[in-house]
CSV table of C-alpha atoms and ligand atoms in Angstrom, one decimal:
chain,number,residue,atom,x,y,z
A,1243,MET,CA,32.0,-37.4,54.4
A,1244,ASP,CA,31.5,-41.3,53.9
A,1245,THR,CA,34.3,-43.2,52.4
A,1246,LEU,CA,33.8,-44.3,48.8
A,1247,GLU,CA,33.5,-48.0,48.5
A,1248,THR,CA,35.2,-48.5,45.2
A,1249,VAL,CA,35.3,-52.3,45.2
A,1250,ARG,CA,33.3,-54.4,47.7
A,1251,TRP,CA,31.2,-57.6,47.8
A,1252,SER,CA,27.4,-57.2,46.7
A,1253,PRO,CA,25.2,-57.6,49.7
A,1254,SER,CA,24.4,-61.3,48.7
A,1255,GLY,CA,28.0,-61.9,48.1
A,1256,ASP,CA,27.5,-63.3,44.6
A,1257,ALA,CA,29.0,-60.4,42.7
A,1258,VAL,CA,31.9,-57.9,42.9
A,1259,ARG,CA,30.3,-54.4,43.3
A,1260,ILE,CA,32.4,-51.6,41.7
A,1261,ILE,CA,31.8,-47.9,41.1
A,1262,ASP,CA,31.8,-47.8,37.4
A,1263,GLN,CA,34.5,-45.1,36.9
A,1264,ARG,CA,34.0,-44.8,33.3
A,1265,ARG,CA,30.9,-42.8,34.0
A,1266,LEU,CA,32.3,-40.3,36.3
A,1267,PRO,CA,32.1,-37.3,36.9
A,1268,ALA,CA,28.9,-37.1,35.0
A,1269,GLU,CA,27.1,-39.9,36.6
A,1270,TYR,CA,27.6,-42.2,39.8
A,1271,ALA,CA,26.8,-45.8,38.9
A,1272,GLU,CA,27.8,-49.2,40.3
A,1273,TRP,CA,28.2,-52.4,38.5
A,1274,ASP,CA,27.9,-56.0,39.9
A,1275,LEU,CA,30.5,-58.2,38.3
A,1276,ARG,CA,29.8,-61.9,38.4
A,1277,SER,CA,31.3,-63.8,35.3
A,1278,VAL,CA,34.9,-63.9,34.4
A,1279,GLU,CA,34.1,-61.9,31.2
A,1280,GLU,CA,32.6,-59.2,33.4
A,1281,VAL,CA,35.5,-59.0,35.6
A,1282,CYS,CA,37.9,-58.9,32.8
A,1283,GLU,CA,35.9,-56.3,30.9
A,1284,ALA,CA,35.7,-54.0,33.9
A,1285,ILE,CA,39.4,-54.1,34.6
A,1286,ARG,CA,40.3,-53.8,30.9
A,1287,THR,CA,38.0,-50.9,30.2
A,1288,LEU,CA,39.1,-49.0,33.5
A,1289,ALA,CA,35.6,-49.3,34.9
A,1290,VAL,CA,37.7,-50.3,38.0
A,1291,ARG,CA,41.2,-49.0,37.9
A,1292,GLY,CA,44.2,-48.0,40.0
A,1293,ALA,CA,46.8,-50.7,41.1
A,1294,PRO,CA,45.3,-51.7,44.5
A,1295,ALA,CA,41.6,-51.7,43.2
A,1296,ILE,CA,42.2,-53.7,40.3
A,1297,GLY,CA,44.0,-56.4,42.6
A,1298,ILE,CA,41.2,-56.4,45.0
A,1299,CYS,CA,38.7,-56.7,42.2
A,1300,GLY,CA,40.7,-59.5,40.5
A,1301,GLY,CA,40.9,-61.4,43.7
A,1302,MET,CA,37.3,-61.3,44.4
A,1303,GLY,CA,36.4,-61.7,40.8
A,1304,VAL,CA,38.1,-65.2,40.9
A,1305,VAL,CA,35.5,-66.2,43.5
A,1306,THR,CA,32.4,-64.9,41.9
A,1307,ALA,CA,33.5,-66.3,38.5
A,1308,LEU,CA,33.4,-69.8,40.0
A,1309,LEU,CA,30.2,-69.7,42.0
A,1310,ASP,CA,28.3,-71.5,39.2
A,1311,ARG,CA,31.0,-74.2,39.0
A,1312,VAL,CA,30.6,-75.5,42.6
A,1313,HIS,CA,28.9,-78.7,41.5
A,1314,ASP,CA,31.8,-79.5,39.0
A,1315,ALA,CA,34.0,-82.4,39.6
A,1316,PRO,CA,36.9,-81.3,41.7
A,1317,SER,CA,39.5,-81.7,38.9
A,1318,VAL,CA,37.2,-79.9,36.4
A,1319,PHE,CA,36.7,-77.1,39.1
A,1320,GLY,CA,40.4,-76.9,39.7
A,1321,ALA,CA,41.1,-76.6,35.9
A,1322,ARG,CA,38.6,-73.8,35.7
A,1323,LEU,CA,39.9,-72.0,38.7
A,1324,ARG,CA,43.4,-71.8,37.0
A,1325,GLU,CA,41.7,-70.6,33.7
A,1326,VAL,CA,39.9,-67.9,35.4
A,1327,ALA,CA,42.8,-66.7,37.4
A,1328,THR,CA,44.9,-66.7,34.2
A,1329,SER,CA,42.4,-64.5,32.2
A,1330,ILE,CA,42.0,-62.0,35.0
A,1331,ARG,CA,45.7,-61.9,35.8
A,1332,GLU,CA,46.3,-61.0,32.1
A,1333,THR,CA,43.9,-58.2,31.7
A,1334,ARG,CA,46.5,-55.5,32.6
A,1335,PRO,CA,50.2,-56.2,32.9
A,1336,THR,CA,51.9,-53.2,34.8
A,1337,ALA,CA,50.4,-53.1,38.2
A,1338,VAL,CA,51.9,-55.9,40.2
A,1339,ASN,CA,49.0,-55.7,42.5
A,1340,LEU,CA,46.7,-57.7,40.1
A,1341,ALA,CA,48.9,-60.6,39.8
A,1342,TRP,CA,49.7,-60.6,43.4
A,1343,ALA,CA,46.1,-60.5,44.7
A,1344,VAL,CA,44.9,-63.2,42.2
A,1345,ASP,CA,47.8,-65.4,43.1
A,1346,ARG,CA,47.1,-65.0,46.8
A,1347,VAL,CA,43.4,-66.0,46.4
A,1348,VAL,CA,44.3,-68.9,44.1
A,1349,GLN,CA,46.9,-70.1,46.7
A,1350,ALA,CA,44.4,-70.0,49.4
A,1351,GLY,CA,42.1,-72.1,47.5
A,1352,LEU,CA,44.8,-74.7,46.4
A,1353,ALA,CA,45.8,-75.2,50.0
A,1354,VAL,CA,42.3,-76.6,50.8
A,1355,GLU,CA,42.0,-80.3,50.3
A,1356,GLY,CA,38.2,-80.4,50.6
A,1357,ARG,CA,35.0,-80.0,48.7
A,1358,ASN,CA,34.7,-77.0,46.2
A,1359,GLU,CA,32.4,-75.1,48.6
A,1360,GLU,CA,35.3,-75.2,51.0
A,1361,VAL,CA,37.9,-74.0,48.3
A,1362,LEU,CA,35.6,-71.1,47.5
A,1363,ASP,CA,35.0,-70.2,51.3
A,1364,ALA,CA,38.9,-70.0,51.6
A,1365,MET,CA,39.1,-68.0,48.5
A,1366,ARG,CA,36.4,-65.7,49.7
A,1367,ARG,CA,38.4,-65.2,53.1
A,1368,GLU,CA,41.5,-64.4,51.3
A,1369,ALA,CA,39.9,-61.9,49.1
A,1370,THR,CA,38.1,-60.2,51.9
A,1371,ALA,CA,41.4,-60.0,53.8
A,1372,ILE,CA,43.1,-58.3,51.0
A,1373,LEU,CA,40.4,-55.7,50.9
A,1374,ALA,CA,40.5,-55.0,54.5
A,1375,GLU,CA,44.5,-55.1,54.5
A,1376,ASP,CA,44.4,-52.5,51.7
A,1377,ARG,CA,42.0,-50.3,53.6
A,1378,ALA,CA,44.4,-50.5,56.5
A,1379,MET,CA,47.6,-49.9,54.4
A,1380,CYS,CA,46.0,-46.5,53.0
A,1381,GLU,CA,45.3,-45.2,56.6
A,1382,SER,CA,48.9,-46.2,57.4
A,1383,ILE,CA,50.3,-44.4,54.4
A,1384,GLY,CA,48.2,-41.3,55.4
A,1385,ALA,CA,49.7,-41.4,58.8
A,1386,HIS,CA,53.3,-41.8,57.6
A,1387,GLY,CA,52.8,-39.1,54.9
A,1388,LEU,CA,51.2,-36.6,57.3
A,1389,PRO,CA,54.3,-35.0,58.5
A,1390,LEU,CA,55.3,-34.3,55.0
A,1391,LEU,CA,52.3,-31.9,54.4
A,1392,PRO,CA,52.5,-28.8,56.6
A,1393,GLU,CA,49.8,-26.3,57.1
A,1394,GLY,CA,48.9,-24.6,53.7
A,1395,ALA,CA,50.6,-27.2,51.6
A,1396,ARG,CA,49.9,-27.0,47.9
A,1397,VAL,CA,50.2,-30.6,46.5
A,1398,LEU,CA,50.5,-31.5,42.8
A,1399,THR,CA,49.3,-35.0,42.0
A,1400,HIS,CA,48.9,-37.0,38.8
A,1401,CYS,CA,46.2,-39.5,37.7
A,1402,ASN,CA,44.1,-40.8,40.5
A,1403,ALA,CA,45.7,-42.5,43.4
A,1404,GLY,CA,42.9,-41.7,45.9
A,1405,ALA,CA,39.8,-43.7,47.1
A,1406,LEU,CA,38.7,-44.6,43.6
A,1407,ALA,CA,42.1,-46.5,42.9
A,1408,THR,CA,42.1,-48.5,46.3
A,1409,GLY,CA,40.0,-50.3,49.0
A,1410,GLY,CA,40.5,-47.3,51.4
A,1411,ILE,CA,41.3,-43.7,51.3
A,1412,GLY,CA,43.9,-43.9,48.5
A,1413,THR,CA,47.5,-43.8,48.4
A,1414,ALA,CA,49.0,-40.3,47.1
A,1415,LEU,CA,45.8,-38.8,48.5
A,1416,ALA,CA,45.9,-40.4,51.8
A,1417,PRO,CA,48.3,-37.9,53.4
A,1418,VAL,CA,46.0,-35.2,51.9
A,1419,TYR,CA,43.0,-36.7,53.6
A,1420,HIS,CA,44.9,-37.2,56.9
A,1421,ALA,CA,46.0,-33.6,56.8
A,1422,ARG,CA,42.5,-32.3,56.4
A,1423,ARG,CA,41.4,-34.6,59.4
A,1424,ALA,CA,44.3,-32.9,61.3
A,1425,GLY,CA,42.6,-29.5,60.6
A,1426,ARG,CA,45.4,-28.5,58.1
A,1427,HIS,CA,44.5,-26.4,55.1
A,1428,VAL,CA,46.0,-28.2,52.2
A,1429,SER,CA,45.0,-27.9,48.6
A,1430,VAL,CA,45.6,-30.0,45.5
A,1431,TYR,CA,46.5,-29.3,41.8
A,1432,ALA,CA,45.2,-32.3,39.8
A,1433,ASP,CA,46.8,-33.0,36.5
A,1434,GLU,CA,44.2,-33.6,34.1
A,1435,THR,CA,46.2,-36.8,33.0
A,1436,ARG,CA,45.9,-37.4,29.3
A,1437,PRO,CA,44.6,-39.4,27.5
A,1438,LEU,CA,41.9,-40.9,29.9
A,1439,LEU,CA,41.6,-37.9,32.3
A,1440,GLN,CA,41.7,-39.8,35.5
A,1441,GLY,CA,43.0,-36.5,37.2
A,1442,SER,CA,40.2,-34.3,36.0
A,1443,ARG,CA,37.4,-36.9,36.0
A,1444,LEU,CA,38.3,-38.8,39.2
A,1445,THR,CA,40.8,-37.0,41.4
A,1446,ALA,CA,39.1,-33.8,41.1
A,1447,TRP,CA,35.5,-35.5,41.7
A,1448,GLU,CA,36.6,-37.4,44.9
A,1449,LEU,CA,38.4,-34.4,46.4
A,1450,SER,CA,35.7,-32.1,45.9
A,1451,ARG,CA,33.2,-34.4,47.2
A,1452,ALA,CA,35.5,-34.7,50.5
A,1453,GLY,CA,35.7,-30.8,50.6
A,1454,VAL,CA,39.4,-30.6,49.7
A,1455,PRO,CA,40.1,-27.6,47.4
A,1456,VAL,CA,41.2,-29.0,44.0
A,1457,THR,CA,42.3,-27.2,40.9
A,1458,VAL,CA,42.6,-29.0,37.6
A,1459,ILE,CA,45.3,-28.2,35.4
A,1460,THR,CA,46.3,-29.7,31.9
A,1461,ASP,CA,49.2,-31.7,32.1
A,1462,SER,CA,51.4,-29.3,30.2
A,1463,MET,CA,50.8,-26.5,32.9
A,1464,ALA,CA,52.7,-28.2,35.7
A,1465,ALA,CA,56.2,-26.7,34.7
A,1466,SER,CA,54.7,-23.2,34.6
A,1467,LEU,CA,53.0,-23.6,38.1
A,1468,MET,CA,56.4,-24.9,39.6
A,1469,ARG,CA,58.1,-21.8,38.1
A,1470,GLN,CA,55.7,-19.6,39.7
A,1471,GLY,CA,56.2,-21.2,43.0
A,1472,LEU,CA,52.6,-22.5,43.4
A,1473,VAL,CA,53.6,-26.1,44.2
A,1474,ASP,CA,55.1,-27.1,47.5
A,1475,LEU,CA,55.4,-30.9,46.7
A,1476,CYS,CA,54.2,-33.7,44.4
A,1477,ILE,CA,52.6,-36.8,45.5
A,1478,VAL,CA,51.8,-39.6,43.0
A,1479,GLY,CA,51.0,-43.3,43.3
A,1480,ALA,CA,52.6,-46.2,41.8
A,1481,ASP,CA,51.7,-49.4,39.8
A,1482,ARG,CA,54.8,-51.2,40.4
A,1483,ILE,CA,58.0,-50.3,42.5
A,1484,ALA,CA,61.1,-52.3,41.4
A,1485,ALA,CA,63.6,-53.5,44.0
A,1486,ASN,CA,65.9,-50.6,43.1
A,1487,GLY,CA,63.1,-48.0,43.9
A,1488,ASP,CA,62.3,-47.3,40.2
A,1489,VAL,CA,58.6,-46.5,39.8
A,1490,ALA,CA,56.2,-47.4,37.2
A,1491,ASN,CA,53.1,-45.0,37.3
A,1492,LYS,CA,50.7,-43.3,35.0
A,1493,ILE,CA,52.2,-42.0,31.8
A,1494,GLY,CA,53.5,-38.5,32.6
A,1495,THR,CA,54.7,-39.2,35.9
A,1496,TYR,CA,58.3,-39.2,34.8
A,1497,GLY,CA,58.0,-35.8,33.3
A,1498,LEU,CA,56.5,-34.4,36.6
A,1499,ALA,CA,59.5,-36.0,38.5
A,1500,VAL,CA,62.0,-34.2,36.1
A,1501,LEU,CA,60.3,-30.9,36.4
A,1502,ALA,CA,60.2,-31.2,40.3
A,1503,ARG,CA,63.9,-31.9,40.5
A,1504,HIS,CA,64.7,-28.9,38.2
A,1505,HIS,CA,62.6,-26.7,40.4
A,1506,GLY,CA,63.8,-28.2,43.8
A,1507,ILE,CA,60.4,-29.5,44.8
A,1508,PRO,CA,60.1,-32.7,46.6
A,1509,PHE,CA,58.8,-35.5,44.6
A,1510,TYR,CA,57.0,-38.4,46.7
A,1511,VAL,CA,55.6,-41.7,45.7
A,1512,ALA,CA,53.0,-43.3,47.9
A,1513,ALA,CA,52.2,-47.0,47.7
A,1514,PRO,CA,51.2,-49.9,49.7
A,1515,THR,CA,53.8,-52.7,50.2
A,1516,SER,CA,51.7,-54.8,47.8
A,1517,THR,CA,53.0,-52.5,45.0
A,1518,ILE,CA,56.6,-53.4,45.7
A,1519,ASP,CA,58.0,-56.1,43.4
A,1520,ALA,CA,61.1,-57.5,44.8
A,1521,GLU,CA,61.2,-59.9,41.8
A,1522,THR,CA,61.8,-57.0,39.5
A,1523,PRO,CA,65.3,-55.5,39.8
A,1524,GLY,CA,64.8,-52.3,38.0
A,1525,GLY,CA,62.3,-50.3,36.0
A,1526,ASP,CA,63.8,-51.5,32.6
A,1527,ALA,CA,62.2,-54.9,33.4
A,1528,ILE,CA,58.7,-53.6,34.1
A,1529,VAL,CA,56.2,-54.4,31.3
A,1530,ILE,CA,54.3,-51.2,30.1
A,1531,GLU,CA,50.9,-51.7,28.9
A,1532,GLN,CA,50.2,-50.5,25.5
A,1533,ARG,CA,46.5,-49.2,25.1
A,1534,ARG,CA,44.3,-48.5,22.0
A,1535,ARG,CA,44.8,-45.8,19.6
A,1536,ASP,CA,41.2,-44.5,20.0
A,1537,GLU,CA,41.9,-43.4,23.5
A,1538,VAL,CA,44.2,-40.7,22.1
A,1539,SER,CA,42.7,-40.1,18.6
A,1540,GLN,CA,39.0,-40.0,19.8
A,1541,GLY,CA,39.1,-40.1,23.6
A,1542,PHE,CA,35.8,-38.6,24.6
A,1543,GLY,CA,34.0,-38.1,21.2
A,1544,ALA,CA,35.4,-35.9,18.7
A,1545,LEU,CA,38.2,-37.1,16.4
A,1546,THR,CA,41.4,-35.3,17.5
A,1547,VAL,CA,44.1,-37.2,15.3
A,1548,PRO,CA,43.9,-37.5,11.6
A,1549,ASN,CA,43.4,-41.1,10.5
A,1550,ASP,CA,46.7,-41.2,8.6
A,1551,ALA,CA,48.8,-40.4,11.7
A,1552,GLU,CA,50.3,-43.0,14.1
A,1553,VAL,CA,49.4,-43.0,17.7
A,1554,PHE,CA,51.6,-44.1,20.6
A,1555,ASN,CA,49.6,-44.9,23.7
A,1556,PRO,CA,51.7,-46.3,26.7
A,1557,ALA,CA,49.7,-46.2,29.7
A,1558,PHE,CA,52.6,-46.0,32.1
A,1559,ASP,CA,56.2,-44.7,32.4
A,1560,VAL,CA,59.1,-45.5,34.6
A,1561,THR,CA,60.6,-42.8,36.9
A,1562,PRO,CA,64.1,-43.6,38.0
A,1563,ALA,CA,64.5,-43.9,41.8
A,1564,GLU,CA,67.2,-41.0,41.7
A,1565,LEU,CA,64.2,-38.5,40.9
A,1566,VAL,CA,62.0,-39.8,43.9
A,1567,THR,CA,62.6,-37.9,47.2
A,1568,ALA,CA,61.0,-40.7,49.2
A,1569,ILE,CA,58.5,-43.6,48.9
A,1570,ILE,CA,55.7,-43.4,51.5
A,1571,THR,CA,54.5,-46.9,52.4
A,1572,ASP,CA,52.3,-48.5,55.0
A,1573,ARG,CA,55.4,-49.5,56.9
A,1574,GLY,CA,57.1,-46.2,56.8
A,1575,VAL,CA,58.8,-43.6,54.6
A,1576,PHE,CA,61.7,-45.1,52.5
A,1577,ARG,CA,64.5,-43.1,51.0
A,1578,ALA,CA,67.4,-44.0,48.7
A,1579,ARG,CA,69.2,-46.4,48.6
A,1580,TYR,CA,66.0,-48.4,48.9
A,1581,ASP,CA,66.0,-51.6,51.0
A,1582,PHE,CA,62.5,-53.0,51.1
A,1583,SER,CA,63.5,-56.2,52.6
A,1584,ALA,CA,61.6,-55.4,55.9
A,1585,THR,CA,58.4,-54.9,54.0
A,1586,GLY,CA,58.4,-58.6,52.6
A,1587,GLY,CA,58.9,-56.9,49.3
A,1588,GLY,CA,55.7,-58.0,47.4
A,1589,GLY,CA,53.1,-57.2,49.8
A,1590,GLY,CA,51.7,-59.2,52.6
A,1591,PRO,CA,49.6,-58.5,55.5
A,1592,PRO,CA,50.5,-55.6,57.7
A,1593,PRO,CA,52.6,-56.5,60.6
B,2267,MRU,O1,45.4,-46.8,34.3
B,2267,MRU,P1,45.1,-46.7,35.6
B,2267,MRU,O2,44.0,-45.6,35.8
B,2267,MRU,O3,44.6,-47.8,36.3
B,2267,MRU,O4,46.4,-46.0,36.3
B,2267,MRU,C1,46.5,-45.8,37.7
B,2267,MRU,C2,47.6,-45.3,38.1
B,2267,MRU,O5,48.7,-45.0,37.4
B,2267,MRU,C3,47.7,-45.0,39.6
B,2267,MRU,O6,48.5,-43.7,39.9
B,2267,MRU,C4,48.3,-46.1,40.4
B,2267,MRU,O7,47.6,-47.3,40.0
B,2267,MRU,C5,48.3,-46.1,41.8
B,2267,MRU,S1,46.7,-46.1,42.4
B,2267,MRU,C6,46.8,-46.1,44.2
């Protein structure tokens, strides 16, 4: 089975080619992003989503959005570069990977004292490196997570932290894919993941495509499954990991961690080191994105909330470090008390 290419350069290099995830599982479609407006719209509307993938897309998008400005005066070009970077950076606040990748690409450009073409070339090289590094980090997460998945393991996951969320084979799903490659029979329960259904639409789609047995459950079924002894371990992804090990991830992750603790089930978080934010001391300091009412009230067509009722729609929650059994990264498996200093704490190229 070929690996999904969730974010990549278009063949001519003038666009960021993404899989348009809004249309899955009904339809597989790609979308070439060129302008800053297109890049921002794709990230904001979750056409491209998942912390590593939006970082990669944002970094590449800075490049494509500036291609038609190459003949501007250097000072005008520089000002536009900062504007574009700010617009993309601000599309979604919670995943640290977005700001991290955009900043890396901008710094690579600003380090060049040359013509606009040379600045763009440097930025393109950096964005390409971020994609390649992410692919490698996913493989490494899979290798480090493999020993945690014995033959026959039944894994519960939430949202989508697979190939569709990264530049490679995913984070939470990377150990699953490695276990399959190793010939182990593992299966996955995919939480549906209200309100945007990343679990049922995306995780179930990519696992089925890869031949991994997957069963979709509604979010409220997890407790009952655990009580029946049907879940051996949970693995989820992360949008930002604070220095103390608190984890921001898709809304519902915290509840799952509480349930896992109650039932004595290991609860793992899998993430690349680009998701660790050394600047954020703990989960309380993480900005949680609030999303539109209609995602809950009219998510996929029918009105499901009366117009007079309020809707609360935070996209993420924070799971305290004490509920996390271990964090599987590209640089190894970390357990409390967390000390990420060896990782560079805020991403960086693999050693
Ligand atoms: O709102 P989304 O779909 O971007 O949320 C994605 C998640 O919460 C993922 O679990 C997280 O980004 C990790 S992806 C490897």
